Short mmCIF file of C-alpha atoms in Angstrom, two decimals:
data_model
loop_
_atom_site.label_atom_id
_atom_site.label_comp_id
_atom_site.label_asym_id
_atom_site.label_seq_id
_atom_site.Cartn_x
_atom_site.Cartn_y
_atom_site.Cartn_z
CA UNK B 13 54.02 16.86 74.09
CA UNK B 14 52.89 19.25 71.53
CA UNK B 15 49.81 21.68 72.36
CA UNK B 16 46.44 20.57 70.92
CA UNK B 17 46.84 19.86 67.29
CA UNK B 18 44.13 21.53 65.08
CA UNK B 19 42.52 18.15 64.68
CA UNK B 20 39.20 18.38 66.00
CA UNK B 21 38.61 15.60 68.40
CA UNK B 22 35.58 13.58 67.96
CA UNK B 23 34.58 11.02 70.61
CA UNK B 24 35.72 8.31 68.35
CA UNK B 25 39.07 9.27 68.40
CA UNK B 26 39.56 7.37 71.56
CA UNK B 27 39.84 8.68 74.96
CA UNK B 28 43.24 10.15 76.41
CA UNK B 29 42.71 8.42 79.34
CA UNK B 30 40.70 5.32 80.76
CA UNK B 31 37.31 7.39 81.23
CA UNK B 32 34.17 7.44 82.80
CA UNK B 33 32.59 6.51 79.26
CA UNK B 34 34.39 3.12 78.95
CA UNK B 35 33.21 2.03 82.29
CA UNK B 36 29.76 3.12 81.52
CA UNK B 37 30.09 1.28 78.63
CA UNK B 38 31.28 -1.53 80.37
CA UNK B 39 28.50 -1.46 82.94
CA UNK B 40 25.70 -1.50 80.62
CA UNK B 41 26.71 -4.09 78.40
CA UNK B 42 27.67 -6.40 81.19
CA UNK B 43 24.55 -6.02 82.86
CA UNK B 44 22.42 -6.42 79.79
CA UNK B 45 24.39 -9.61 79.02
CA UNK B 46 23.71 -10.67 82.52
CA UNK B 47 20.21 -9.78 82.77
CA UNK B 48 19.15 -11.27 79.19
CA UNK B 49 21.19 -14.43 80.07
CA UNK B 50 19.53 -14.85 83.37
CA UNK B 51 16.21 -14.51 81.94
CA UNK B 52 16.68 -16.89 79.05
CA UNK B 53 18.23 -19.61 80.96
CA UNK B 54 16.08 -19.57 84.24
CA UNK B 55 13.05 -17.74 83.13
CA UNK B 56 12.65 -20.23 80.47
CA UNK B 57 11.55 -22.74 83.05
CA UNK B 58 7.75 -21.51 83.18
CA UNK B 59 7.83 -21.24 79.22
CA UNK B 60 8.54 -24.64 79.19
CA UNK B 61 5.63 -25.05 81.08
CA UNK B 62 3.18 -23.53 79.06
CA UNK B 63 4.32 -25.50 76.08
CA UNK B 64 4.21 -28.80 77.54
CA UNK B 65 0.65 -29.72 76.70
CA UNK B 66 -2.08 -27.37 75.89
CA UNK B 67 -5.62 -28.26 76.95
CA UNK B 68 -7.21 -30.25 73.93
CA UNK B 69 -10.37 -28.60 73.44
CA UNK B 70 -8.78 -25.26 72.83
CA UNK B 71 -6.60 -27.17 70.76
CA UNK B 72 -9.02 -29.61 68.52
CA UNK B 73 -12.54 -28.39 69.34
CA UNK B 74 -15.33 -30.82 68.61
CA UNK B 75 -16.45 -29.09 65.20
CA UNK B 76 -13.10 -28.55 64.23
CA UNK B 77 -12.23 -29.31 60.86
CA UNK B 78 -9.52 -32.07 59.65
CA UNK B 79 -7.69 -32.57 56.65
CA UNK B 80 -6.98 -35.93 57.68
CA UNK B 81 -8.22 -38.50 60.38
CA UNK B 82 -5.99 -40.76 62.40
CA UNK B 83 -7.21 -44.33 62.28
CA UNK B 84 -9.23 -45.05 65.16
CA UNK B 85 -7.32 -48.08 66.06
CA UNK B 86 -3.94 -46.75 65.48
CA UNK B 87 -1.97 -44.24 67.81
CA UNK B 88 -3.69 -41.06 67.77
CA UNK B 89 -1.22 -38.35 66.61
CA UNK B 90 -2.94 -34.51 66.23
CA UNK B 91 -0.97 -32.20 64.06
CA UNK B 92 -2.76 -28.71 64.83
CA UNK B 93 -1.86 -25.67 62.64
CA UNK B 94 -2.69 -22.31 63.09
CA UNK B 95 -2.39 -20.17 59.62
CA UNK B 96 -3.62 -17.63 58.15
CA UNK B 97 -4.40 -18.19 54.51
CA UNK B 98 -2.86 -15.00 53.08
CA UNK B 99 0.49 -15.13 54.77
CA UNK B 100 3.31 -15.79 52.55
CA UNK B 101 5.18 -17.89 55.01
CA UNK B 102 1.84 -20.17 55.52
CA UNK B 103 1.68 -20.10 51.77
CA UNK B 104 5.40 -21.40 51.85
CA UNK B 105 4.99 -23.80 54.36
CA UNK B 106 1.99 -25.23 52.21
CA UNK B 107 3.95 -25.59 49.15
CA UNK B 108 7.26 -26.88 50.51
CA UNK B 109 5.59 -28.87 53.96
CA UNK B 110 2.54 -29.35 54.72
CA UNK B 111 0.82 -30.34 51.53
CA UNK B 112 3.46 -33.47 51.53
CA UNK B 113 2.51 -34.01 54.68
CA UNK B 114 -1.17 -34.13 54.29
CA UNK B 115 -0.31 -36.65 51.55
CA UNK B 116 2.04 -38.57 53.08
CA UNK B 117 0.31 -39.14 56.37
CA UNK B 118 -3.12 -39.25 55.41
CA UNK B 119 -5.13 -41.61 57.59
CA UNK B 120 -2.66 -41.79 60.27
CA UNK B 121 -2.47 -38.39 61.76
CA UNK B 122 -5.42 -36.43 62.31
CA UNK B 123 -4.41 -32.84 60.71
CA UNK B 124 -6.55 -29.91 61.97
CA UNK B 125 -5.92 -26.57 60.38
CA UNK B 126 -7.25 -23.56 63.02
CA UNK B 127 -7.72 -20.19 61.63
CA UNK B 128 -5.30 -17.21 63.03
CA UNK B 129 -5.99 -14.32 60.24
CA UNK B 130 -3.52 -11.86 61.08
CA UNK B 131 -4.41 -7.91 61.21
CA UNK B 132 -1.54 -7.32 58.70
CA UNK B 133 -3.53 -9.54 55.78
CA UNK B 134 -6.41 -7.65 54.85
CA UNK B 135 -8.09 -10.65 52.68
CA UNK B 136 -7.04 -13.10 55.40
CA UNK B 137 -10.32 -13.06 57.54
CA UNK B 138 -12.33 -13.30 54.23
CA UNK B 139 -10.25 -16.20 53.39
CA UNK B 140 -10.53 -17.98 56.56
CA UNK B 141 -14.63 -17.11 56.49
CA UNK B 142 -14.55 -19.04 52.98
CA UNK B 143 -13.02 -21.98 54.18
CA UNK B 144 -15.44 -22.44 57.06
CA UNK B 145 -18.66 -21.53 54.37
CA UNK B 146 -17.01 -24.33 52.31
CA UNK B 147 -16.84 -26.45 55.57
CA UNK B 148 -20.73 -25.54 56.44
CA UNK B 149 -21.25 -27.86 53.16
CA UNK B 150 -18.62 -30.43 54.05
CA UNK B 151 -15.91 -29.27 51.63
CA UNK B 152 -13.45 -27.45 53.97
CA UNK B 153 -10.64 -29.44 52.96
CA UNK B 154 -11.10 -28.83 49.25
CA UNK B 155 -11.35 -25.15 49.70
CA UNK B 156 -8.56 -25.03 52.03
CA UNK B 157 -6.30 -26.49 49.28
CA UNK B 158 -8.17 -24.28 46.63
CA UNK B 159 -6.96 -21.31 48.77
CA UNK B 160 -3.45 -22.16 49.02
CA UNK B 161 -2.62 -23.85 45.41
CA UNK B 162 -4.13 -20.54 44.09
CA UNK B 163 -2.39 -18.47 46.60
CA UNK B 164 -0.50 -16.40 43.93
CA UNK B 165 -3.88 -15.29 42.46
CA UNK B 166 -6.01 -13.66 45.00
CA UNK B 167 -3.59 -13.13 48.00
CA UNK B 168 -0.83 -11.33 46.07
CA UNK B 169 -0.28 -9.01 43.14
CA UNK B 170 3.49 -9.27 42.15
CA UNK B 171 5.04 -8.13 45.51
CA UNK B 172 2.32 -6.66 47.31
CA UNK B 173 -0.68 -7.97 49.03
CA UNK B 174 -4.02 -7.58 47.68
CA UNK B 175 -6.44 -5.97 49.66
CA UNK B 176 -9.75 -5.79 47.62
CA UNK B 177 -12.27 -7.87 49.25
CA UNK B 178 -14.84 -7.73 46.60
CA UNK B 179 -12.56 -9.19 43.81
CA UNK B 180 -11.29 -11.90 46.51
CA UNK B 181 -14.87 -13.24 46.86
CA UNK B 182 -15.21 -13.42 43.22
CA UNK B 183 -12.35 -15.53 42.87
CA UNK B 184 -13.36 -17.23 46.07
CA UNK B 185 -17.05 -17.78 44.35
CA UNK B 186 -15.25 -19.34 41.40
CA UNK B 187 -13.53 -21.96 43.75
CA UNK B 188 -16.79 -22.80 45.38
CA UNK B 189 -17.94 -23.46 42.25
CA UNK B 190 -15.05 -25.38 41.32
CA UNK B 191 -15.14 -27.82 44.32
CA UNK B 192 -18.79 -28.06 43.30
CA UNK B 193 -20.43 -26.03 46.25
CA UNK B 194 -23.61 -24.75 46.08
CA UNK B 195 -22.73 -20.74 45.56
CA UNK B 196 -25.79 -19.04 46.50
CA UNK B 197 -25.58 -20.86 50.05
CA UNK B 198 -21.70 -20.52 50.08
CA UNK B 199 -22.41 -16.59 49.32
CA UNK B 200 -24.74 -16.17 52.28
CA UNK B 201 -22.50 -18.27 54.85
CA UNK B 202 -19.34 -16.54 54.04
CA UNK B 203 -21.07 -13.26 55.86
CA UNK B 204 -23.29 -15.51 58.33
CA UNK B 205 -22.63 -14.78 61.82
CA UNK B 206 -21.63 -18.39 62.94
CA UNK B 207 -18.77 -18.76 60.30
CA UNK B 208 -17.13 -15.58 61.84
CA UNK B 209 -17.94 -16.43 65.25
CA UNK B 210 -16.46 -19.59 64.79
CA UNK B 211 -13.02 -17.72 62.73
CA UNK B 212 -12.97 -15.70 65.82
CA UNK B 213 -13.30 -18.69 68.24
CA UNK B 214 -10.10 -19.83 66.69
CA UNK B 215 -8.34 -16.84 66.93
CA UNK B 216 -9.41 -16.75 70.85
CA UNK B 217 -8.19 -20.17 71.36
CA UNK B 218 -4.79 -19.62 69.37
CA UNK B 219 -4.13 -16.48 71.59
CA UNK B 220 -4.78 -18.76 74.54
CA UNK B 221 -2.49 -21.37 73.40
CA UNK B 222 0.42 -18.24 72.72
CA UNK B 223 0.36 -18.55 69.30
CA UNK B 224 1.92 -15.12 68.11
CA UNK B 225 2.77 -16.01 64.67
CA UNK B 226 1.65 -17.79 61.37
CA UNK B 227 1.88 -20.91 60.91
CA UNK B 228 2.52 -22.22 64.47
CA UNK B 229 1.97 -26.13 64.86
CA UNK B 230 1.22 -28.15 67.75
CA UNK B 231 1.76 -31.99 67.79
CA UNK B 232 -0.40 -33.73 70.41
CA UNK B 233 -0.60 -30.50 72.27
CA UNK B 234 2.91 -29.73 72.34
CA UNK B 235 4.36 -26.87 70.17
CA UNK B 236 6.35 -27.51 67.40
CA UNK B 237 9.60 -25.40 67.57
CA UNK B 238 11.27 -25.13 63.73
CA UNK B 239 14.84 -24.96 64.21
CA UNK B 240 15.98 -25.63 60.61
CA UNK B 241 17.26 -23.21 58.39
CA UNK B 242 15.62 -24.04 55.03
CA UNK B 243 12.09 -25.72 54.28
CA UNK B 244 13.80 -29.23 53.85
CA UNK B 245 14.94 -28.94 57.66
CA UNK B 246 11.98 -27.76 59.10
CA UNK B 247 10.05 -30.85 56.94
CA UNK B 248 12.71 -33.21 58.15
CA UNK B 249 12.44 -32.25 61.81
CA UNK B 250 8.41 -31.95 61.35
CA UNK B 251 8.35 -35.61 60.08
CA UNK B 252 10.75 -36.69 62.82
CA UNK B 253 8.25 -35.48 65.40
CA UNK B 254 5.36 -36.97 63.63
CA UNK B 255 7.04 -40.74 63.55
CA UNK B 256 8.15 -40.58 66.68
CA UNK B 257 4.81 -39.42 68.08
CA UNK B 258 3.54 -42.48 66.03
CA UNK B 259 5.93 -44.75 67.60
CA UNK F 23 51.52 12.44 65.27
CA UNK F 24 52.19 14.76 62.61
CA UNK F 25 50.70 18.04 63.09
CA UNK F 26 50.06 20.25 59.97
CA UNK F 27 50.24 23.80 61.98
CA UNK F 28 47.89 26.07 59.82
CA UNK F 29 48.11 29.00 61.76
CA UNK F 30 45.73 32.33 61.03
CA UNK F 31 42.94 30.23 60.12
CA UNK F 32 40.01 30.42 62.53
CA UNK F 33 39.89 27.20 64.69
CA UNK F 34 36.22 26.12 63.35
CA UNK F 35 37.41 26.15 59.57
CA UNK F 36 41.13 24.80 60.17
CA UNK F 37 39.83 21.99 62.48
CA UNK F 38 40.72 18.72 60.52
CA UNK F 39 37.82 16.23 60.49
CA UNK F 40 37.70 13.36 63.13
CA UNK F 41 39.68 10.37 61.72
CA UNK F 42 37.39 8.06 63.99
CA UNK F 43 34.11 9.62 62.55
CA UNK F 44 35.61 9.05 58.85
CA UNK F 45 36.24 5.52 59.33
CA UNK F 46 32.78 5.29 61.12
CA UNK F 47 31.20 6.71 57.90
CA UNK F 48 33.36 4.11 55.54
CA UNK F 49 32.51 1.27 57.59
CA UNK F 50 29.23 1.52 59.03
CA UNK F 51 28.13 3.17 55.61
CA UNK F 52 29.78 0.25 53.94
CA UNK F 53 27.73 -2.29 55.66
CA UNK F 54 24.72 -0.29 55.26
CA UNK F 55 25.10 0.28 51.56
CA UNK F 56 25.93 -3.87 51.22
CA UNK F 57 22.72 -4.89 53.25
CA UNK F 58 20.46 -2.37 51.32
CA UNK F 59 22.13 -3.85 47.77
CA UNK F 60 21.06 -7.44 49.24
CA UNK F 61 17.66 -6.48 49.88
CA UNK F 62 17.31 -4.84 46.67
CA UNK F 63 18.62 -7.92 45.05
CA UNK F 64 15.73 -9.95 47.09
CA UNK F 65 13.18 -7.64 46.16
CA UNK F 66 14.12 -8.05 42.53
CA UNK F 67 14.24 -11.70 42.86
CA UNK F 68 11.06 -12.03 44.32
CA UNK F 69 9.46 -9.74 42.04
CA UNK F 70 10.46 -12.01 39.27
CA UNK F 71 9.09 -15.27 40.81
CA UNK F 72 6.69 -15.02 43.62
CA UNK F 73 7.24 -18.44 45.01
CA UNK F 74 10.95 -17.15 45.45
CA UNK F 75 12.10 -17.64 49.17
CA UNK F 76 14.50 -14.83 50.30
CA UNK F 77 17.91 -16.07 51.44
CA UNK F 78 16.78 -14.49 54.73
CA UNK F 79 13.65 -16.14 55.57
CA UNK F 80 14.64 -18.90 57.55
CA UNK F 81 11.51 -19.28 59.47
CA UNK F 82 8.22 -17.36 60.80
CA UNK F 83 10.35 -15.22 63.07
CA UNK F 84 13.36 -14.33 60.76
CA UNK F 85 11.35 -13.92 57.68
CA UNK F 86 12.64 -11.37 55.31
CA UNK F 87 9.60 -12.08 53.14
CA UNK F 88 6.83 -11.22 55.45
CA UNK F 89 8.76 -7.94 56.11
CA UNK F 90 9.61 -7.29 52.43
CA UNK F 91 5.85 -7.81 51.30
CA UNK F 92 4.49 -5.58 54.01
CA UNK F 93 3.26 -2.09 53.19
CA UNK F 94 5.94 -0.39 55.37
CA UNK F 95 8.76 -1.80 52.97
CA UNK F 96 7.78 0.57 50.34
CA UNK F 97 6.69 3.66 52.10
CA UNK F 98 7.52 6.39 49.36
CA UNK F 99 6.14 3.83 46.83
CA UNK F 100 9.50 2.17 45.69
CA UNK F 101 11.10 -0.26 47.76
CA UNK F 102 12.98 1.08 50.94
CA UNK F 103 16.27 -0.24 50.36
CA UNK F 104 16.73 1.94 47.29
CA UNK F 105 16.80 4.88 49.81
CA UNK F 106 19.50 2.85 51.74
CA UNK F 107 21.86 2.72 48.56
CA UNK F 108 21.54 6.43 47.99
CA UNK F 109 22.02 7.30 51.48
CA UNK F 110 24.68 5.07 52.54
CA UNK F 111 26.73 6.07 49.44
CA UNK F 112 26.71 9.47 50.74
CA UNK F 113 27.74 8.54 53.68
CA UNK F 114 30.64 6.31 52.71
CA UNK F 115 31.79 8.77 50.11
CA UNK F 116 31.68 11.39 52.86
CA UNK F 117 34.32 8.86 54.92
CA UNK F 118 36.50 8.75 52.14
CA UNK F 119 36.52 12.26 51.35
CA UNK F 120 37.30 13.22 54.83
CA UNK F 121 40.18 10.35 55.01
CA UNK F 122 41.55 11.94 51.89
CA UNK F 123 41.67 15.39 53.82
CA UNK F 124 38.22 16.84 53.11
CA UNK F 125 36.99 19.06 55.82
CA UNK F 126 33.62 19.22 55.90
CA UNK F 127 32.43 22.92 56.77
CA UNK F 128 29.70 23.29 59.01
CA UNK F 129 26.77 23.35 56.77
CA UNK F 130 28.11 20.14 55.17
CA UNK F 131 27.97 18.70 58.82
CA UNK F 132 24.68 20.14 59.77
CA UNK F 133 23.67 18.24 56.44
CA UNK F 134 24.80 14.91 57.51
CA UNK F 135 23.00 15.70 60.88
CA UNK F 136 19.95 16.29 59.19
CA UNK F 137 20.29 13.36 56.76
CA UNK F 138 20.81 11.03 59.60
CA UNK F 139 18.35 12.30 61.86
CA UNK F 140 15.95 11.50 59.10
CA UNK F 141 17.08 7.88 58.41
CA UNK F 142 17.12 6.90 62.54
CA UNK F 143 13.50 8.50 62.92
CA UNK F 144 12.61 6.30 59.80
CA UNK F 145 14.78 3.15 61.10
CA UNK F 146 12.82 3.14 64.65
CA UNK F 147 9.59 3.36 62.63
CA UNK F 148 10.50 0.24 60.93
CA UNK F 149 11.48 -1.33 63.95
CA UNK F 150 7.94 -0.67 65.54
CA UNK F 151 6.60 -1.97 62.41
CA UNK F 152 8.26 -4.85 62.19
CA UNK F 153 8.15 -5.77 65.85
CA UNK F 154 4.45 -4.77 66.49
CA UNK F 155 2.87 -4.74 63.09
CA UNK F 156 4.48 -7.32 60.78
CA UNK F 157 5.31 -9.59 63.77
CA UNK F 158 8.85 -10.92 61.78
CA UNK F 159 12.33 -9.87 61.68
CA UNK F 160 14.62 -9.29 58.50
CA UNK F 161 18.09 -9.92 59.12
CA UNK F 162 19.44 -7.43 56.49
CA UNK F 163 16.96 -4.96 57.82
CA UNK F 164 18.54 -5.14 61.30
CA UNK F 165 21.80 -4.92 59.92
CA UNK F 166 20.57 -1.67 58.79
CA UNK F 167 19.00 -0.71 61.93
CA UNK F 168 22.57 -1.55 63.67
CA UNK F 169 24.74 0.86 61.43
CA UNK F 170 22.44 3.84 61.32
CA UNK F 171 22.01 4.89 64.91
CA UNK F 172 25.93 5.13 65.31
CA UNK F 173 26.09 7.31 62.01
CA UNK F 174 23.50 9.31 63.26
CA UNK F 175 24.90 9.65 66.79
CA UNK F 176 28.31 10.67 65.96
CA UNK F 177 27.28 12.89 63.21
CA UNK F 178 24.97 14.71 65.83
CA UNK F 179 27.95 14.70 68.61
CA UNK F 180 30.19 15.89 65.96
CA UNK F 181 28.30 19.00 64.64
CA UNK F 182 25.96 20.15 67.56
CA UNK F 183 27.75 21.72 70.23
CA UNK F 184 24.64 21.55 72.52
CA UNK F 185 25.58 17.62 72.64
CA UNK F 186 29.14 18.52 74.08
CA UNK F 187 28.47 17.04 77.68
CA UNK F 188 27.50 13.81 76.22
CA UNK F 189 30.66 13.27 74.39
CA UNK F 190 31.96 11.83 77.59
CA UNK F 191 29.90 9.11 77.92
CA UNK F 192 29.17 8.90 74.12
CA UNK F 193 29.66 4.99 73.73
CA UNK F 194 27.85 4.36 76.72
CA UNK F 195 24.66 6.03 75.55
CA UNK F 196 24.89 4.14 72.15
CA UNK F 197 25.17 1.03 74.00
CA UNK F 198 22.16 1.53 76.28
CA UNK F 199 20.43 2.45 73.04
CA UNK F 200 21.49 -0.81 71.48
CA UNK F 201 20.43 -2.43 74.76
CA UNK F 202 16.85 -1.23 74.76
CA UNK F 203 16.06 -2.14 71.28
CA UNK F 204 17.49 -5.67 71.71
CA UNK F 205 15.71 -6.20 74.67
CA UNK F 206 12.40 -4.97 72.86
CA UNK F 207 13.17 -7.59 70.21
CA UNK F 208 14.10 -10.31 72.93
CA UNK F 209 10.63 -9.33 74.71
CA UNK F 210 8.51 -9.39 71.67
CA UNK F 211 9.50 -12.54 70.04
CA UNK F 212 9.87 -14.30 73.74
CA UNK F 213 8.81 -17.68 72.59
CA UNK F 214 10.96 -17.86 69.65
CA UNK F 215 14.50 -17.04 71.75
CA UNK F 216 13.64 -19.53 74.30
CA UNK F 217 12.80 -22.40 71.74
CA UNK F 218 16.55 -21.90 70.67
CA UNK F 219 18.23 -22.11 73.76
#
């Protein structure tokens, strides 16, 4: 064997003999696989327990707003959505899925949007209060629709999130006018303590239910786990679960 | 193995670059370059049409959209993937040059360490943002995380004599590094992963 060549050895050139490195690497990888696998397979049990059925008052408080009410004589199916008005995923869900569900299942399911404004969306708490303020004049659903249909106007500017509350407040007042609200009352309600308390209550409920991201859905108290790759897949899955619940 | 004897030259300068490191630069740098390019194209498509859903947005957890729209996605005022296109191009070029016989002098290797150190610190900040601030994972970004770590690690091992003792356990440390990040990702999005099982 020739003496050491001038080629510099790097760890990537491979060991000369099975080394402590190979052994240690295998140990790390195998241990990690075993630990993750065990936790995922066996630890999943207690997680299923929490997703089985959520307490009803936490999911749908008495004063919750609805986009649609189930026929009292028919099967009672409740779809709860924890949402953030400024989140792009929520807006995309609205455009692709929930606006259609709202229409197609009107009068057959109780559709309850709950507030879950995330910290990362500067205008989300204001938008949540705007919807709740409209709710005080019995126009929650109209404001909800306005906020999502005009999402690209108030929530984003090109690729970045808007963050000027004054400008957003002006836009929301315009929507309030368009849906026929008493704008002065709306302006006062949007800053009212009971309105912001309601948003906070929704968030606290969401946290209790284990909501971490928006949108998160619950069908009759059971968390809906979207598994599709596209919105069309998720829509099909959601419709299938609603249809199953409707029997 | 053919040994080109270059007697008379000081060892440090005569040392040929490691082929392993060169291949790492070409492959990992190339993957990083592709991922950065894909992210840039998604960004352009989204700028053109705000309703555009990126090809890597599958659900609320796996969502390039939420990550791309965050303020952390353009730290220097322009989209981060442009940094990746610049940086990974240098890495690939260096790798190819090394395969062609380029022997990076000390200052060049130190430069690779400096550059990849900035990159590795940056991606860990992005990982923290993605997990704990944005609350979503962007698949192309995760590809960038995955290739930046070994580029940094082996550049540092190559150029930094103080790390010599760690060469003996180089891939164990790399594996441990990955395992810690995977564990954080698994823990953070626990309910999502369990829903897939």
